[in-house]
Amino acid sequence: MNQQEFLAKRAELKRALAVTAELTGTALSAAAVDVMVDDLQTYDTAAVLSALNRCRRELTGRLSLAAILERIDTGLPSADEAFGMLAEGWRNEELTVIVPEIAMTAAGNGAWELFAAGDKTGARMAFRDSYARLAADVVANGGKVEWFVSRKGKAVPASLRPAGHSRR
């Protein structure tokens, strides 16, 4: 991104942020807007603008950076969706599934062992907690999602992307 594109993106985010703040009854200082724009510039502009649109429609209180970040679509499936994909692969070793790297990490944090021992509910709960922490880290670090192919319990980096999903 060249300097002109950088400044144009920054100006667009500032305008959208100012409108959203006004419509949610939130007073933001110029310094606060600058800091929020700095944080938001690491994300895809369209994703941030979409999140700000959702904030305008959904928020009943003040606008915050956390509210915006919660609404940025990172392309990650929910914890339940990711667990369902992995669990189906665990039940059927001939099945190949494509999952986010964080799903494989969350599975390795105790969920797989509980599932293999027959405790599907415990596995799901352990997976969800771990996945939620890892997904929050992805969002905090700009939303870059790495995908892996899982076949017979082994994961390899995927260059494929699930149809209908945009990835950064």
Short mmCIF file of C-alpha atoms in Angstrom, two decimals:
data_model
loop_
_atom_site.label_atom_id
_atom_site.label_comp_id
_atom_site.label_asym_id
_atom_site.label_seq_id
_atom_site.Cartn_x
_atom_site.Cartn_y
_atom_site.Cartn_z
CA MET A 1 0.00 0.00 0.00
CA ASN A 2 1.49 3.34 -1.00
CA GLN A 3 1.30 6.52 1.08
CA GLN A 4 -1.69 7.91 -0.83
CA GLU A 5 -3.71 4.69 -0.37
CA PHE A 6 -2.73 4.58 3.30
CA LEU A 7 -3.98 8.14 3.87
CA ALA A 8 -7.18 7.52 1.88
CA LYS A 9 -7.95 4.41 3.96
CA ARG A 10 -7.26 6.31 7.15
CA ALA A 11 -9.56 9.17 6.12
CA GLU A 12 -12.34 6.74 5.16
CA LEU A 13 -12.09 4.95 8.50
CA LYS A 14 -12.10 8.28 10.39
CA ARG A 15 -15.27 9.42 8.60
CA ALA A 16 -17.06 6.13 9.19
CA LEU A 17 -15.96 6.04 12.81
CA ALA A 18 -17.15 9.63 13.39
CA VAL A 19 -20.58 8.90 11.89
CA THR A 20 -20.96 5.71 13.90
CA ALA A 21 -19.90 7.46 17.11
CA GLU A 22 -22.41 10.25 16.51
CA LEU A 23 -25.25 7.83 15.77
CA THR A 24 -24.53 5.82 18.93
CA GLY A 25 -24.31 8.93 21.12
CA THR A 26 -20.61 8.45 21.76
CA ALA A 27 -18.29 11.42 22.15
CA LEU A 28 -14.77 10.60 20.94
CA SER A 29 -11.84 12.96 21.17
CA ALA A 30 -9.60 13.41 18.14
CA ALA A 31 -6.91 11.45 19.98
CA ALA A 32 -9.30 8.57 20.67
CA VAL A 33 -10.36 8.48 17.01
CA ASP A 34 -6.71 8.40 15.92
CA VAL A 35 -5.91 5.50 18.26
CA MET A 36 -8.99 3.56 17.16
CA VAL A 37 -8.15 4.10 13.48
CA ASP A 38 -4.58 2.96 14.15
CA ASP A 39 -5.95 -0.27 15.63
CA LEU A 40 -8.51 -0.77 12.87
CA GLN A 41 -6.12 -0.16 9.96
CA THR A 42 -4.64 -3.64 10.33
CA TYR A 43 -7.97 -5.11 9.16
CA ASP A 44 -9.51 -5.22 5.72
CA THR A 45 -11.30 -1.90 5.12
CA ALA A 46 -14.52 -3.53 3.91
CA ALA A 47 -14.62 -5.74 7.03
CA VAL A 48 -14.18 -2.71 9.31
CA LEU A 49 -16.85 -0.70 7.48
CA SER A 50 -19.21 -3.66 7.74
CA ALA A 51 -18.49 -3.92 11.47
CA LEU A 52 -19.18 -0.19 11.90
CA ASN A 53 -22.49 -0.62 10.03
CA ARG A 54 -23.42 -3.41 12.43
CA CYS A 55 -22.46 -1.22 15.39
CA ARG A 56 -24.77 1.56 14.16
CA ARG A 57 -27.66 -0.89 13.89
CA GLU A 58 -27.00 -3.08 16.93
CA LEU A 59 -25.47 -1.04 19.72
CA THR A 60 -27.77 0.33 22.38
CA GLY A 61 -24.91 1.90 24.32
CA ARG A 62 -21.65 3.64 23.64
CA LEU A 63 -19.35 2.72 20.78
CA SER A 64 -16.11 1.05 21.83
CA LEU A 65 -13.18 -0.50 20.03
CA ALA A 66 -14.17 -3.85 21.55
CA ALA A 67 -17.68 -3.55 20.05
CA ILE A 68 -16.18 -2.92 16.61
CA LEU A 69 -13.67 -5.77 16.88
CA GLU A 70 -16.40 -8.21 17.97
CA ARG A 71 -18.23 -7.47 14.74
CA ILE A 72 -15.30 -7.81 12.33
CA ASP A 73 -15.75 -10.93 10.25
CA THR A 74 -12.45 -12.80 10.37
CA GLY A 75 -13.82 -15.70 8.38
CA LEU A 76 -13.44 -18.04 11.34
CA PRO A 77 -16.20 -20.55 11.92
CA SER A 78 -17.77 -20.47 15.36
CA ALA A 79 -16.30 -22.75 18.02
CA ASP A 80 -19.25 -25.12 17.65
CA GLU A 81 -18.88 -25.24 13.85
CA ALA A 82 -15.13 -25.90 14.08
CA PHE A 83 -15.63 -28.61 16.71
CA GLY A 84 -18.32 -30.23 14.59
CA MET A 85 -16.00 -30.35 11.58
CA LEU A 86 -13.16 -31.87 13.60
CA ALA A 87 -15.38 -34.32 15.47
CA GLU A 88 -16.79 -35.60 12.19
CA GLY A 89 -13.24 -36.14 10.97
CA TRP A 90 -12.33 -37.93 14.21
CA ARG A 91 -15.33 -40.26 13.84
CA ASN A 92 -14.59 -40.98 10.19
CA GLU A 93 -10.88 -41.28 9.45
CA GLU A 94 -11.54 -41.40 5.71
CA LEU A 95 -13.03 -37.90 5.86
CA THR A 96 -10.83 -34.92 5.09
CA VAL A 97 -11.75 -31.63 6.72
CA ILE A 98 -10.35 -28.15 6.27
CA VAL A 99 -10.19 -26.21 9.53
CA PRO A 100 -8.50 -23.11 10.91
CA GLU A 101 -5.11 -23.68 12.51
CA ILE A 102 -6.53 -22.55 15.84
CA ALA A 103 -9.04 -25.42 15.71
CA MET A 104 -6.17 -27.89 15.51
CA THR A 105 -4.45 -26.13 18.41
CA ALA A 106 -7.65 -26.12 20.48
CA ALA A 107 -8.14 -29.83 19.77
CA GLY A 108 -4.61 -30.48 21.01
CA ASN A 109 -5.35 -28.66 24.28
CA GLY A 110 -7.24 -31.64 25.69
CA ALA A 111 -10.32 -31.89 23.49
CA TRP A 112 -9.03 -34.77 21.36
CA GLU A 113 -8.07 -36.82 24.42
CA LEU A 114 -11.50 -36.34 25.99
CA PHE A 115 -13.21 -37.22 22.71
CA ALA A 116 -11.09 -40.37 22.30
CA ALA A 117 -11.99 -41.35 25.88
CA GLY A 118 -15.69 -41.08 25.00
CA ASP A 119 -16.43 -37.79 26.76
CA LYS A 120 -17.90 -35.86 23.84
CA THR A 121 -19.48 -33.17 26.03
CA GLY A 122 -16.25 -32.56 27.93
CA ALA A 123 -14.33 -32.47 24.66
CA ARG A 124 -16.69 -29.89 23.22
CA MET A 125 -16.49 -27.71 26.34
CA ALA A 126 -12.68 -27.89 26.45
CA PHE A 127 -12.49 -27.15 22.74
CA ARG A 128 -14.85 -24.16 22.96
CA ASP A 129 -12.89 -22.51 25.78
CA SER A 130 -9.55 -22.95 24.06
CA TYR A 131 -10.89 -21.97 20.63
CA ALA A 132 -12.49 -18.78 22.03
CA ARG A 133 -9.15 -17.68 23.54
CA LEU A 134 -7.28 -18.46 20.33
CA ALA A 135 -9.89 -16.73 18.15
CA ALA A 136 -9.64 -13.61 20.32
CA ASP A 137 -5.88 -13.62 19.68
CA VAL A 138 -6.48 -13.89 15.93
CA VAL A 139 -8.81 -10.89 16.03
CA ALA A 140 -6.40 -8.88 18.20
CA ASN A 141 -3.57 -9.56 15.76
CA GLY A 142 -5.28 -8.45 12.58
CA GLY A 143 -7.53 -11.37 11.74
CA LYS A 144 -5.18 -13.48 9.59
CA VAL A 145 -6.54 -17.03 9.49
CA GLU A 146 -4.36 -19.99 8.52
CA TRP A 147 -6.18 -23.09 7.28
CA PHE A 148 -5.14 -26.73 7.56
CA VAL A 149 -6.28 -29.98 6.03
CA SER A 150 -6.96 -32.60 8.66
CA ARG A 151 -6.96 -36.22 7.49
CA LYS A 152 -6.61 -39.21 9.77
CA GLY A 153 -5.75 -36.91 12.67
CA LYS A 154 -2.83 -35.27 10.87
CA ALA A 155 -2.78 -31.64 9.78
CA VAL A 156 -1.00 -30.06 6.85
CA PRO A 157 -1.16 -26.41 5.73
CA ALA A 158 -3.94 -25.84 3.22
CA SER A 159 -3.73 -23.64 0.20
CA LEU A 160 -7.40 -24.39 -0.37
CA ARG A 161 -10.14 -22.21 1.00
CA PRO A 162 -13.67 -23.40 1.71
CA ALA A 163 -16.07 -22.21 -0.95
CA GLY A 164 -18.00 -19.11 0.00
CA HIS A 165 -15.53 -17.93 2.62
CA SER A 166 -13.30 -14.91 2.18
CA ARG A 167 -9.91 -15.12 3.84
CA ARG A 168 -7.15 -12.60 4.38
#
